[in-house]
Amino acid sequence: MDLHSGLPYWIIKNPLFDYYNPLKMDLETDIVIIGSGITGALMTHELCRKGLKCCVVDKRSIATGSSAASTALLQYEIDVPLCQMAEQIGEKNAVTAYRSCLQSISDIETVLKETGIDADFEQLPNIFYASDEKGVKLIEREYEIRKRYGLPVELLSKEELHKQYQLETYAGALLNRQSAQLDAYKAATKLFRYHIENDHLQIFTHTEVTSCEEAPEGCRLKTKDGRTIRCKYVIVAAGFEAGQFLPEKVMKLTSTYALISHPIDNKDLWPERCLIWETAEPYIYVRTSGNRIIIGGEDEDFNDPKARDELLREKTEKLERKFHKLLPSVPFKTEMTWCGTFSTTKDGLPFIGAWPGTERIFFDLGYGGNGITFSMIGAQIICNLIQGKDDERKEVFGFERIHTTL
């Protein structure tokens, strides 16, 4: 399935990583990571820094799946607000999920600093505004529970939003100053290049894994070309395409749309270039990349690439109208558009760990709008489990909750 179409900005902005190395013979190794997107890259880094031998397998070129279309907002907020998540999975687990996401933003920055990688990481404030009266009530509840648990949050009125940030909103918003953004494609490709050069990492591109079996002594993978890979552990970091390796469906597929503006004068951007999103479902979100503006959203609950692509023009026009209404003083003219498919879960959380009853096949599935922060968390949890170390977060993000979230 085509994971995206149109013209994703990131593979225009960056040089393509023209790495071609299909697996041409049987292989034995310690750990195999399936997927070369940002999730696989963070997983690879965590394993390599602990001295664990691994290789990566992907049926595509490096990072040209969902990561090439990601708009890469890094937020501790999750698609399901904390006050609602607390009702679904309990306050303790919900707060653990939110705090884990907050910590992961700093952890991602640390990864980039310790490898010397420039992935356009920027710390920026984040505004979550009320779209309607229902959103006003949600904002009030959300502010209360975040304050109670010491999460970074400020409450702004409609007037303050307009005066400080030029936003024309229905009502007020929550502000936090511990969010960030990056270039996911750039981060993934540079992390892989770093470990190829420093840890002799092997990446086998254009190599499709068709089966993965666990045995007491290890795992055996088969490729479409008839090659066999034997290893101690497998980590599936293939997004919604991980479904073929799971005994049950664990997510819902959703189509989303994004567009990026022509460059504009920096003085015409809104103050502090805050990340912006709203309480409506589906929500729209806004960020910048240099002196360009990205707006995305208008999600649809279907995954048919043809139907998704046919709506691109209509969705582009809707996103443009919403942007002009939200920030009427900021000039915006679309230069590129794209759409893609991603996965969501009912409770807004990823699935991280091994399927119940198995021990050697792990999943790092950062579903939802927080895919990159979830991927960082997943890399840490799985690395700990492989080393025989307990990680209390595995209970929050594991598969044990599956029959209560679908």
CSV table of C-alpha atoms in Angstrom, one decimal:
chain,number,residue,atom,x,y,z
A,1,MET,CA,0.0,0.0,0.0
A,2,ASP,CA,1.2,3.5,-0.8
A,3,LEU,CA,1.7,5.2,2.6
A,4,HIS,CA,1.6,8.7,1.2
A,5,SER,CA,1.1,10.6,-2.1
A,6,GLY,CA,1.4,14.1,-3.4
A,7,LEU,CA,4.7,15.9,-2.7
A,8,PRO,CA,5.9,15.4,0.9
A,9,TYR,CA,8.1,18.4,1.7
A,10,TRP,CA,10.8,16.6,3.6
A,11,ILE,CA,12.0,14.5,0.6
A,12,ILE,CA,12.2,17.7,-1.4
A,13,LYS,CA,14.0,19.6,1.3
A,14,ASN,CA,16.6,16.9,2.0
A,15,PRO,CA,18.8,14.8,-0.2
A,16,LEU,CA,17.4,11.4,-0.7
A,17,PHE,CA,19.4,8.7,1.1
A,18,ASP,CA,20.2,6.6,-2.0
A,19,TYR,CA,21.2,3.5,-0.1
A,20,TYR,CA,20.5,0.2,-1.9
A,21,ASN,CA,21.4,-3.1,-0.3
A,22,PRO,CA,18.9,-5.9,-0.7
A,23,LEU,CA,19.6,-9.1,1.3
A,24,LYS,CA,21.0,-11.6,-1.2
A,25,MET,CA,21.9,-14.5,1.1
A,26,ASP,CA,20.7,-16.2,4.4
A,27,LEU,CA,21.7,-14.3,7.5
A,28,GLU,CA,22.3,-14.9,11.2
A,29,THR,CA,22.5,-12.0,13.7
A,30,ASP,CA,21.4,-11.0,17.2
A,31,ILE,CA,18.5,-8.6,16.7
A,32,VAL,CA,16.5,-7.7,13.5
A,33,ILE,CA,14.6,-4.4,13.3
A,34,ILE,CA,11.8,-4.4,10.7
A,35,GLY,CA,11.3,-0.8,9.5
A,36,SER,CA,13.7,2.0,8.6
A,37,GLY,CA,11.6,5.0,9.6
A,38,ILE,CA,12.1,7.3,12.5
A,39,THR,CA,10.9,4.5,14.9
A,40,GLY,CA,13.4,2.1,13.5
A,41,ALA,CA,16.2,4.7,13.7
A,42,LEU,CA,15.6,5.5,17.3
A,43,MET,CA,15.4,1.8,18.1
A,44,THR,CA,18.7,1.2,16.3
A,45,HIS,CA,20.3,4.0,18.2
A,46,GLU,CA,19.2,2.8,21.6
A,47,LEU,CA,20.5,-0.8,20.9
A,48,CYS,CA,23.8,0.4,19.4
A,49,ARG,CA,24.5,2.7,22.3
A,50,LYS,CA,24.1,-0.3,24.7
A,51,GLY,CA,26.4,-2.4,22.5
A,52,LEU,CA,23.8,-4.7,21.2
A,53,LYS,CA,24.3,-6.1,17.7
A,54,CYS,CA,21.4,-5.4,15.3
A,55,CYS,CA,20.5,-5.0,11.7
A,56,VAL,CA,17.6,-3.3,9.9
A,57,VAL,CA,15.4,-4.7,7.2
A,58,ASP,CA,12.9,-2.7,5.1
A,59,LYS,CA,11.0,-3.3,1.8
A,60,ARG,CA,11.5,0.3,0.8
A,61,SER,CA,14.3,2.8,0.6
A,62,ILE,CA,15.4,4.2,4.0
A,63,ALA,CA,12.7,6.3,5.7
A,64,THR,CA,10.5,6.6,2.6
A,65,GLY,CA,7.4,5.2,4.3
A,66,SER,CA,5.3,7.3,6.8
A,67,SER,CA,8.3,9.2,8.1
A,68,ALA,CA,8.7,11.0,4.8
A,69,ALA,CA,5.2,12.4,5.3
A,70,SER,CA,5.4,13.1,9.1
A,71,THR,CA,4.9,16.7,10.2
A,72,ALA,CA,6.9,15.8,13.3
A,73,LEU,CA,5.3,17.9,16.2
A,74,LEU,CA,6.8,16.7,19.5
A,75,GLN,CA,4.3,17.2,22.3
A,76,TYR,CA,3.7,15.7,25.7
A,77,GLU,CA,0.0,16.1,25.0
A,78,ILE,CA,-1.6,13.0,23.5
A,79,ASP,CA,-4.5,12.8,21.0
A,80,VAL,CA,-6.8,11.7,23.9
A,81,PRO,CA,-6.7,14.5,26.6
A,82,LEU,CA,-5.4,13.6,30.0
A,83,CYS,CA,-8.7,14.1,31.7
A,84,GLN,CA,-10.4,11.7,29.3
A,85,MET,CA,-7.6,9.2,29.3
A,86,ALA,CA,-7.7,9.1,33.1
A,87,GLU,CA,-11.3,7.9,32.9
A,88,GLN,CA,-10.3,5.2,30.4
A,89,ILE,CA,-7.2,3.7,31.9
A,90,GLY,CA,-7.0,5.3,35.4
A,91,GLU,CA,-5.2,8.5,36.5
A,92,LYS,CA,-2.0,6.8,37.5
A,93,ASN,CA,-1.5,5.2,34.1
A,94,ALA,CA,-2.7,8.2,32.2
A,95,VAL,CA,-0.3,10.5,34.1
A,96,THR,CA,2.6,8.1,33.5
A,97,ALA,CA,1.8,8.2,29.7
A,98,TYR,CA,1.8,12.0,29.7
A,99,ARG,CA,5.0,12.3,31.8
A,100,SER,CA,6.7,9.7,29.6
A,101,CYS,CA,5.9,11.8,26.5
A,102,LEU,CA,7.3,14.9,28.2
A,103,GLN,CA,10.5,13.2,29.1
A,104,SER,CA,10.9,11.7,25.6
A,105,ILE,CA,11.1,15.2,24.0
A,106,SER,CA,14.3,15.8,26.1
A,107,ASP,CA,15.5,12.3,25.3
A,108,ILE,CA,15.2,12.9,21.6
A,109,GLU,CA,17.1,16.1,21.9
A,110,THR,CA,19.8,14.2,23.8
A,111,VAL,CA,20.0,11.6,21.0
A,112,LEU,CA,20.6,14.2,18.4
A,113,LYS,CA,23.2,16.1,20.5
A,114,GLU,CA,25.2,13.0,21.4
A,115,THR,CA,25.4,11.9,17.8
A,116,GLY,CA,26.0,15.5,16.5
A,117,ILE,CA,23.0,15.3,14.2
A,118,ASP,CA,21.3,18.4,12.9
A,119,ALA,CA,17.7,17.4,12.4
A,120,ASP,CA,16.2,20.9,12.7
A,121,PHE,CA,15.2,20.2,16.3
A,122,GLU,CA,13.6,23.3,17.8
A,123,GLN,CA,12.0,23.8,21.2
A,124,LEU,CA,8.8,25.9,20.8
A,125,PRO,CA,5.7,26.8,22.8
A,126,ASN,CA,2.5,24.9,22.1
A,127,ILE,CA,-1.0,26.2,22.0
A,128,PHE,CA,-4.1,24.0,22.4
A,129,TYR,CA,-7.1,26.1,21.8
A,130,ALA,CA,-10.8,25.6,22.3
A,131,SER,CA,-12.7,25.2,19.0
A,132,ASP,CA,-16.2,25.5,20.4
A,133,GLU,CA,-18.2,25.4,23.7
A,134,LYS,CA,-17.5,21.8,24.1
A,135,GLY,CA,-13.8,22.6,23.8
A,136,VAL,CA,-14.1,25.3,26.4
A,137,LYS,CA,-15.2,22.8,29.0
A,138,LEU,CA,-12.5,20.4,27.9
A,139,ILE,CA,-9.8,23.1,28.3
A,140,GLU,CA,-11.0,23.8,31.8
A,141,ARG,CA,-11.0,20.1,32.9
A,142,GLU,CA,-7.6,19.6,31.2
A,143,TYR,CA,-6.0,22.6,32.9
A,144,GLU,CA,-7.1,21.4,36.3
A,145,ILE,CA,-5.7,17.8,36.0
A,146,ARG,CA,-2.5,18.9,34.4
A,147,LYS,CA,-1.9,21.5,37.2
A,148,ARG,CA,-2.7,18.9,39.8
A,149,TYR,CA,0.0,16.6,38.5
A,150,GLY,CA,2.6,19.3,37.9
A,151,LEU,CA,2.6,19.1,34.1
A,152,PRO,CA,3.7,22.3,32.3
A,153,VAL,CA,0.6,24.3,31.5
A,154,GLU,CA,-0.7,27.9,31.4
A,155,LEU,CA,-4.3,29.1,30.8
A,156,LEU,CA,-4.8,31.9,28.3
A,157,SER,CA,-7.9,33.8,27.5
A,158,LYS,CA,-9.2,34.5,24.0
A,159,GLU,CA,-8.1,38.1,24.4
A,160,GLU,CA,-4.6,37.0,25.5
A,161,LEU,CA,-4.3,34.7,22.5
A,162,HIS,CA,-5.1,37.5,20.1
A,163,LYS,CA,-2.9,40.1,21.8
A,164,GLN,CA,0.2,37.8,22.3
A,165,TYR,CA,-0.1,35.4,19.3
A,166,GLN,CA,-2.4,37.1,16.7
A,167,LEU,CA,-4.8,34.1,16.9
A,168,GLU,CA,-8.5,34.5,16.2
A,169,THR,CA,-10.1,31.7,18.2
A,170,TYR,CA,-13.5,30.8,19.6
A,171,ALA,CA,-12.2,31.0,23.2
A,172,GLY,CA,-9.1,30.5,25.3
A,173,ALA,CA,-6.4,27.9,25.2
A,174,LEU,CA,-3.7,25.9,27.1
A,175,LEU,CA,-0.1,26.9,26.6
A,176,ASN,CA,3.0,24.9,27.4
A,177,ARG,CA,6.6,25.8,26.7
A,178,GLN,CA,8.0,22.3,26.6
A,179,SER,CA,7.2,21.2,23.0
A,180,ALA,CA,9.4,20.9,20.0
A,181,GLN,CA,9.5,20.1,16.3
A,182,LEU,CA,12.0,18.4,14.0
A,183,ASP,CA,12.5,16.9,10.5
A,184,ALA,CA,11.7,13.2,10.9
A,185,TYR,CA,13.1,12.2,7.6
A,186,LYS,CA,16.4,14.0,8.2
A,187,ALA,CA,16.7,12.6,11.8
A,188,ALA,CA,16.1,9.0,10.6
A,189,THR,CA,18.5,9.0,7.7
A,190,LYS,CA,21.2,10.8,9.6
A,191,LEU,CA,20.9,8.4,12.6
A,192,PHE,CA,21.2,5.4,10.3
A,193,ARG,CA,24.2,6.9,8.5
A,194,TYR,CA,25.8,7.6,11.9
A,195,HIS,CA,25.5,4.0,13.0
A,196,ILE,CA,26.6,2.6,9.6
A,197,GLU,CA,29.8,4.6,10.0
A,198,ASN,CA,30.4,4.2,13.7
A,199,ASP,CA,28.9,0.8,14.6
A,200,HIS,CA,29.1,-1.1,11.2
A,201,LEU,CA,25.3,-1.3,11.1
A,202,GLN,CA,23.9,-3.4,8.3
A,203,ILE,CA,20.7,-2.2,6.6
A,204,PHE,CA,19.0,-4.4,4.0
A,205,THR,CA,16.7,-2.3,1.9
A,206,HIS,CA,14.2,-3.5,-0.7
A,207,THR,CA,13.9,-6.7,1.3
A,208,GLU,CA,10.4,-7.6,2.3
A,209,VAL,CA,9.8,-9.9,5.3
A,210,THR,CA,6.9,-12.2,4.6
A,211,SER,CA,6.9,-14.3,7.8
A,212,CYS,CA,8.3,-14.2,11.3
A,213,GLU,CA,8.2,-17.2,13.7
A,214,GLU,CA,9.4,-17.5,17.3
A,215,ALA,CA,11.0,-20.6,18.7
A,216,PRO,CA,12.5,-21.3,22.1
A,217,GLU,CA,16.0,-20.7,20.8
A,218,GLY,CA,15.3,-17.7,18.6
A,219,CYS,CA,13.4,-16.3,15.6
A,220,ARG,CA,13.3,-17.2,12.0
A,221,LEU,CA,12.2,-14.7,9.3
A,222,LYS,CA,11.5,-15.4,5.6
A,223,THR,CA,11.8,-12.8,2.9
A,224,LYS,CA,9.8,-12.5,-0.3
A,225,ASP,CA,13.0,-13.5,-2.2
A,226,GLY,CA,13.3,-16.7,-0.3
A,227,ARG,CA,16.1,-15.7,2.1
A,228,THR,CA,16.1,-16.9,5.7
A,229,ILE,CA,17.2,-14.7,8.6
A,230,ARG,CA,17.8,-16.3,12.0
A,231,CYS,CA,18.2,-14.1,15.1
A,232,LYS,CA,17.7,-14.0,18.9
A,233,TYR,CA,15.1,-11.2,18.8
A,234,VAL,CA,12.9,-9.3,16.3
A,235,ILE,CA,11.6,-5.8,16.8
A,236,VAL,CA,8.8,-4.8,14.5
A,237,ALA,CA,8.9,-1.0,13.9
A,238,ALA,CA,6.8,-1.0,10.7
A,239,GLY,CA,3.8,1.2,11.7
A,240,PHE,CA,0.4,-0.1,10.6
A,241,GLU,CA,2.2,-2.5,8.3
A,242,ALA,CA,3.1,-4.4,11.4
A,243,GLY,CA,-0.4,-5.9,11.2
A,244,GLN,CA,0.8,-8.9,9.3
A,245,PHE,CA,2.9,-10.0,12.2
A,246,LEU,CA,0.2,-9.6,14.8
A,247,PRO,CA,-2.5,-12.2,15.6
A,248,GLU,CA,-5.2,-9.5,16.0
A,249,LYS,CA,-5.9,-6.1,14.7
A,250,VAL,CA,-4.8,-3.4,17.2
A,251,MET,CA,-5.4,-0.1,15.4
A,252,LYS,CA,-7.6,1.9,13.0
A,253,LEU,CA,-6.2,3.3,9.8
A,254,THR,CA,-6.8,7.0,9.1
A,255,SER,CA,-6.0,9.3,6.2
A,256,THR,CA,-4.6,12.7,6.8
A,257,TYR,CA,-3.7,15.8,4.7
A,258,ALA,CA,-1.0,18.4,4.9
A,259,LEU,CA,0.2,21.4,3.0
A,260,ILE,CA,3.2,23.8,3.1
A,261,SER,CA,3.3,27.4,2.1
A,262,HIS,CA,5.6,29.4,-0.1
A,263,PRO,CA,8.4,31.0,1.9
A,264,ILE,CA,7.3,34.2,3.6
A,265,ASP,CA,9.1,37.0,5.4
A,266,ASN,CA,10.0,36.0,9.0
A,267,LYS,CA,8.4,39.2,10.3
A,268,ASP,CA,5.0,38.0,9.0
A,269,LEU,CA,5.0,34.8,11.1
A,270,TRP,CA,3.1,34.8,14.4
A,271,PRO,CA,5.1,35.5,17.6
A,272,GLU,CA,7.4,32.7,18.9
A,273,ARG,CA,6.2,30.4,16.0
A,274,CYS,CA,4.2,28.4,18.4
A,275,LEU,CA,2.9,24.9,17.5
A,276,ILE,CA,-0.9,25.3,17.3
A,277,TRP,CA,-3.7,22.7,17.5
A,278,GLU,CA,-7.3,22.6,18.6
A,279,THR,CA,-9.9,20.6,20.6
A,280,ALA,CA,-12.1,19.7,17.6
A,281,GLU,CA,-12.0,16.1,16.3
A,282,PRO,CA,-10.5,15.7,13.9
A,283,TYR,CA,-8.2,18.6,14.8
A,284,ILE,CA,-6.0,20.8,12.6
A,285,TYR,CA,-2.5,21.7,13.6
A,286,VAL,CA,0.0,24.4,12.5
A,287,ARG,CA,3.8,24.6,12.7
A,288,THR,CA,6.6,26.2,10.7
A,289,SER,CA,9.7,25.0,8.9
A,290,GLY,CA,12.1,27.8,8.6
A,291,ASN,CA,10.1,30.6,7.0
A,292,ARG,CA,7.4,28.2,5.6
A,293,ILE,CA,4.1,27.3,7.3
A,294,ILE,CA,2.8,23.8,7.5
A,295,ILE,CA,-0.9,23.0,8.3
A,296,GLY,CA,-2.3,19.6,8.5
A,297,GLY,CA,-5.4,17.6,9.6
A,298,GLU,CA,-8.8,17.1,8.0
A,299,ASP,CA,-8.4,13.4,8.8
A,300,GLU,CA,-10.8,10.8,7.4
A,301,ASP,CA,-11.5,7.3,8.8
A,302,PHE,CA,-10.6,5.3,5.7
A,303,ASN,CA,-7.4,3.9,4.3
A,304,ASP,CA,-8.1,3.5,0.6
A,305,PRO,CA,-5.3,5.3,-1.2
A,306,LYS,CA,-7.4,6.1,-4.2
A,307,ALA,CA,-10.2,7.6,-2.2
A,308,ARG,CA,-7.7,9.4,0.0
A,309,ASP,CA,-5.9,11.0,-2.9
A,310,GLU,CA,-9.1,12.1,-4.7
A,311,LEU,CA,-9.9,14.3,-1.7
A,312,LEU,CA,-6.5,16.1,-1.7
A,313,ARG,CA,-7.7,19.2,-3.6
A,314,GLU,CA,-10.9,19.6,-1.5
A,315,LYS,CA,-8.9,19.1,1.8
A,316,THR,CA,-6.3,21.6,0.7
A,317,GLU,CA,-8.9,24.2,0.2
A,318,LYS,CA,-10.5,23.5,3.6
A,319,LEU,CA,-7.2,23.7,5.4
A,320,GLU,CA,-6.3,27.0,3.7
A,321,ARG,CA,-9.7,28.5,4.8
A,322,LYS,CA,-9.2,27.3,8.3
A,323,PHE,CA,-5.7,28.8,8.5
A,324,HIS,CA,-6.8,32.2,7.1
A,325,LYS,CA,-9.6,32.3,9.7
A,326,LEU,CA,-7.2,31.3,12.6
A,327,LEU,CA,-4.4,33.7,11.6
A,328,PRO,CA,-5.9,36.3,9.2
A,329,SER,CA,-2.8,38.6,9.5
A,330,VAL,CA,-0.4,35.9,8.3
A,331,PRO,CA,0.0,35.5,4.5
A,332,PHE,CA,-0.3,31.9,3.3
A,333,LYS,CA,-0.1,30.5,-0.2
A,334,THR,CA,0.2,26.8,-0.7
A,335,GLU,CA,3.3,25.5,-2.6
A,336,MET,CA,3.2,21.7,-1.9
A,337,THR,CA,0.5,19.3,-0.7
A,338,TRP,CA,0.5,15.7,0.4
A,339,CYS,CA,-1.6,13.1,2.1
A,340,GLY,CA,-0.8,9.9,4.0
A,341,THR,CA,-2.2,7.0,6.0
A,342,PHE,CA,-1.4,6.5,9.7
A,343,SER,CA,-2.8,4.4,12.6
A,344,THR,CA,-4.7,5.4,15.7
A,345,THR,CA,-5.9,3.6,18.8
A,346,LYS,CA,-9.0,4.2,20.9
A,347,ASP,CA,-7.0,5.4,24.0
A,348,GLY,CA,-4.5,7.4,22.0
A,349,LEU,CA,-1.6,5.2,23.2
A,350,PRO,CA,1.0,3.1,21.3
A,351,PHE,CA,1.6,-0.6,21.5
A,352,ILE,CA,5.0,-1.4,22.8
A,353,GLY,CA,6.4,-4.8,23.9
A,354,ALA,CA,5.8,-8.5,23.1
A,355,TRP,CA,2.4,-10.0,22.4
A,356,PRO,CA,1.2,-11.9,25.5
A,357,GLY,CA,2.6,-15.4,25.5
A,358,THR,CA,5.6,-14.5,23.3
A,359,GLU,CA,9.1,-13.5,24.4
A,360,ARG,CA,11.3,-12.8,21.4
A,361,ILE,CA,9.2,-10.7,19.0
A,362,PHE,CA,8.7,-7.1,20.2
A,363,PHE,CA,6.6,-4.4,18.7
A,364,ASP,CA,7.5,-0.6,18.7
A,365,LEU,CA,4.3,0.8,17.3
A,366,GLY,CA,4.0,4.6,17.9
A,367,TYR,CA,0.5,5.0,16.7
A,368,GLY,CA,-1.3,8.4,16.8
A,369,GLY,CA,-0.3,12.0,16.6
A,370,ASN,CA,2.6,11.4,19.1
A,371,GLY,CA,4.3,8.7,17.0
A,372,ILE,CA,7.8,10.1,17.4
A,373,THR,CA,7.7,10.6,21.2
A,374,PHE,CA,6.1,7.2,21.5
A,375,SER,CA,8.9,5.7,19.4
A,376,MET,CA,11.5,7.1,21.8
A,377,ILE,CA,9.7,5.6,24.7
A,378,GLY,CA,9.4,2.3,22.8
A,379,ALA,CA,13.1,2.1,22.0
A,380,GLN,CA,13.9,2.5,25.7
A,381,ILE,CA,11.4,0.0,27.0
A,382,ILE,CA,12.3,-2.7,24.4
A,383,CYS,CA,16.0,-2.2,24.9
A,384,ASN,CA,15.5,-2.7,28.7
A,385,LEU,CA,13.4,-5.8,28.2
A,386,ILE,CA,16.0,-7.4,25.9
A,387,GLN,CA,18.6,-6.8,28.5
A,388,GLY,CA,16.4,-8.4,31.2
A,389,LYS,CA,15.6,-5.1,32.9
A,390,ASP,CA,12.2,-4.3,34.1
A,391,ASP,CA,10.5,-1.2,32.9
A,392,GLU,CA,7.3,-0.1,34.7
A,393,ARG,CA,6.1,1.8,31.6
A,394,LYS,CA,5.5,-1.5,29.8
A,395,GLU,CA,2.2,-2.0,31.7
A,396,VAL,CA,0.9,1.3,30.4
A,397,PHE,CA,1.8,0.8,26.7
A,398,GLY,CA,1.6,-3.0,26.4
A,399,PHE,CA,-0.8,-5.3,24.6
A,400,GLU,CA,-2.5,-6.4,27.8
A,401,ARG,CA,-5.0,-3.6,27.4
A,402,ILE,CA,-5.9,-4.5,23.9
A,403,HIS,CA,-9.4,-5.9,24.5
A,404,THR,CA,-10.4,-2.8,26.5
A,405,THR,CA,-9.2,-0.3,23.9
A,406,LEU,CA,-10.6,-1.6,20.6
